[in-house]
């Protein structure tokens, strides 16, 4: 199951690391920009905190360029937030699993 919609309305989302182009290492260990169908993906680190909880830092892949003006500490909202579970074997044969956060975009909190 992929792209499960997520309701984050009960959370305050604060920028922990400003949005930047998403990169990954290719098979030769070189950094390359992540694109899907020719569109560059972006990533942002957010601190998500519900009232009365300690909070958690999450990394979110954005489908579009969020534009300028998102700075560390700023409250934001995700547009079309969702999660996708993943599981794979790494180079050492260990199983790695978790959930990946994604969103259509990012906007300043109302």
mmCIF file of C-alpha atoms in Angstrom:
data_model
loop_
_atom_site.group_PDB
_atom_site.id
_atom_site.type_symbol
_atom_site.label_atom_id
_atom_site.label_comp_id
_atom_site.label_asym_id
_atom_site.label_seq_id
_atom_site.Cartn_x
_atom_site.Cartn_y
_atom_site.Cartn_z
ATOM 1 C CA UNK A 1 0.000 0.000 0.000
ATOM 2 C CA UNK A 2 1.461 3.357 -1.004
ATOM 3 C CA UNK A 3 0.542 7.026 -0.647
ATOM 4 C CA UNK A 4 -1.679 6.658 2.408
ATOM 5 C CA UNK A 5 -3.247 10.072 3.217
ATOM 6 C CA UNK A 6 -2.161 11.521 6.575
ATOM 7 C CA UNK A 7 -4.091 14.016 8.681
ATOM 8 C CA UNK A 8 -1.532 16.190 10.479
ATOM 9 C CA UNK A 9 -3.997 18.881 11.594
ATOM 10 C CA UNK A 10 -3.313 18.122 15.275
ATOM 11 C CA UNK A 11 0.421 18.759 14.848
ATOM 12 C CA UNK A 12 2.534 21.892 14.748
ATOM 13 C CA UNK A 13 5.081 21.498 11.961
ATOM 14 C CA UNK A 14 8.211 23.608 12.327
ATOM 15 C CA UNK A 15 11.019 23.769 9.755
ATOM 16 C CA UNK A 16 14.098 22.042 11.219
ATOM 17 C CA UNK A 17 16.121 22.205 7.994
ATOM 18 C CA UNK A 18 15.149 24.455 5.065
ATOM 19 C CA UNK A 19 13.894 22.845 1.837
ATOM 20 C CA UNK A 20 16.553 21.827 -0.683
ATOM 21 C CA UNK A 21 16.757 19.739 -3.829
ATOM 22 C CA UNK A 22 16.603 16.056 -2.947
ATOM 23 C CA UNK A 23 19.767 14.108 -3.775
ATOM 24 C CA UNK A 24 20.927 10.509 -3.552
ATOM 25 C CA UNK A 25 24.133 8.654 -4.267
ATOM 26 C CA UNK A 26 24.379 6.831 -7.597
ATOM 27 C CA UNK A 27 25.998 3.377 -7.927
ATOM 28 C CA UNK A 28 29.434 5.061 -8.081
ATOM 29 C CA UNK A 29 28.837 7.058 -4.885
ATOM 30 C CA UNK A 30 28.316 10.413 -6.631
ATOM 31 C CA UNK A 31 25.503 12.753 -5.561
ATOM 32 C CA UNK A 32 22.699 13.128 -8.095
ATOM 33 C CA UNK A 33 19.512 15.200 -8.007
ATOM 34 C CA UNK A 34 16.321 13.137 -7.668
ATOM 35 C CA UNK A 35 13.802 13.662 -10.469
ATOM 36 C CA UNK A 36 10.546 11.906 -11.327
ATOM 37 C CA UNK A 37 9.304 12.301 -14.896
ATOM 38 C CA UNK A 38 11.770 15.156 -15.329
ATOM 39 C CA UNK A 39 10.513 17.087 -12.269
ATOM 40 C CA UNK A 40 13.034 17.790 -9.491
ATOM 41 C CA UNK A 41 12.010 16.615 -6.024
ATOM 42 C CA UNK A 42 12.752 18.648 -2.911
ATOM 43 C CA UNK A 43 13.157 17.588 0.720
ATOM 44 C CA UNK A 44 12.499 19.382 3.990
ATOM 45 C CA UNK A 45 13.100 18.341 7.595
ATOM 46 C CA UNK A 46 10.258 19.211 9.942
ATOM 47 C CA UNK A 47 9.794 18.933 13.679
ATOM 48 C CA UNK A 48 6.267 17.545 14.197
ATOM 49 C CA UNK A 49 4.776 18.060 17.648
ATOM 50 C CA UNK A 50 1.308 17.289 18.931
ATOM 51 C CA UNK A 51 0.038 19.115 22.005
ATOM 52 C CA UNK A 52 1.426 17.451 25.113
ATOM 53 C CA UNK A 53 3.959 15.268 23.265
ATOM 54 C CA UNK A 54 7.733 15.470 22.865
ATOM 55 C CA UNK A 55 7.634 15.578 19.059
ATOM 56 C CA UNK A 56 9.603 13.932 16.280
ATOM 57 C CA UNK A 57 11.739 15.103 13.389
ATOM 58 C CA UNK A 58 10.504 13.881 10.006
ATOM 59 C CA UNK A 59 11.976 14.254 6.531
ATOM 60 C CA UNK A 60 9.407 14.939 3.808
ATOM 61 C CA UNK A 61 9.849 14.634 0.037
ATOM 62 C CA UNK A 62 8.071 17.459 -1.797
ATOM 63 C CA UNK A 63 6.757 16.989 -5.341
ATOM 64 C CA UNK A 64 7.220 20.663 -6.205
ATOM 65 C CA UNK A 65 9.684 23.446 -5.521
ATOM 66 C CA UNK A 66 8.390 25.137 -2.360
ATOM 67 C CA UNK A 67 9.986 28.420 -3.381
ATOM 68 C CA UNK A 68 11.944 30.874 -1.264
ATOM 69 C CA UNK A 69 11.210 32.074 2.241
ATOM 70 C CA UNK A 70 11.046 28.884 4.307
ATOM 71 C CA UNK A 71 13.474 29.259 7.185
ATOM 72 C CA UNK A 72 14.447 27.240 10.236
ATOM 73 C CA UNK A 73 11.869 27.607 13.011
ATOM 74 C CA UNK A 74 9.002 28.693 10.735
ATOM 75 C CA UNK A 75 5.590 27.045 11.218
ATOM 76 C CA UNK A 76 4.349 25.382 8.030
ATOM 77 C CA UNK A 77 1.652 23.092 6.635
ATOM 78 C CA UNK A 78 2.010 20.213 4.187
ATOM 79 C CA UNK A 79 -0.201 20.081 1.109
ATOM 80 C CA UNK A 80 -1.579 16.599 0.339
ATOM 81 C CA UNK A 81 0.510 14.838 3.045
ATOM 82 C CA UNK A 82 0.878 11.055 2.830
ATOM 83 C CA UNK A 83 3.093 8.157 3.914
ATOM 84 C CA UNK A 84 4.340 5.052 2.138
ATOM 85 C CA UNK A 85 5.741 2.021 3.972
ATOM 86 C CA UNK A 86 8.998 0.541 2.650
ATOM 87 C CA UNK A 87 11.171 -2.489 3.275
ATOM 88 C CA UNK A 88 14.370 -3.580 1.523
ATOM 89 C CA UNK A 89 17.612 -5.472 2.095
ATOM 90 C CA UNK A 90 20.717 -3.310 2.291
ATOM 91 C CA UNK A 91 24.225 -4.196 1.059
ATOM 92 C CA UNK A 92 24.904 -6.128 4.275
ATOM 93 C CA UNK A 93 21.774 -8.264 3.878
ATOM 94 C CA UNK A 94 19.917 -6.508 6.696
ATOM 95 C CA UNK A 95 16.237 -5.688 6.273
ATOM 96 C CA UNK A 96 15.536 -1.955 6.545
ATOM 97 C CA UNK A 97 11.932 -0.834 6.890
ATOM 98 C CA UNK A 98 9.886 2.204 7.877
ATOM 99 C CA UNK A 99 7.617 4.848 6.385
ATOM 100 C CA UNK A 100 8.495 7.626 3.970
ATOM 101 C CA UNK A 101 6.668 10.966 4.213
ATOM 102 C CA UNK A 102 5.738 12.840 1.029
ATOM 103 C CA UNK A 103 3.617 15.874 0.157
ATOM 104 C CA UNK A 104 2.470 17.789 -2.881
ATOM 105 C CA UNK A 105 3.920 20.983 -1.440
ATOM 106 C CA UNK A 106 4.646 23.211 1.529
ATOM 107 C CA UNK A 107 3.008 26.454 2.672
ATOM 108 C CA UNK A 108 3.340 28.839 5.623
ATOM 109 C CA UNK A 109 1.000 27.926 8.508
ATOM 110 C CA UNK A 110 -2.204 29.930 8.679
#
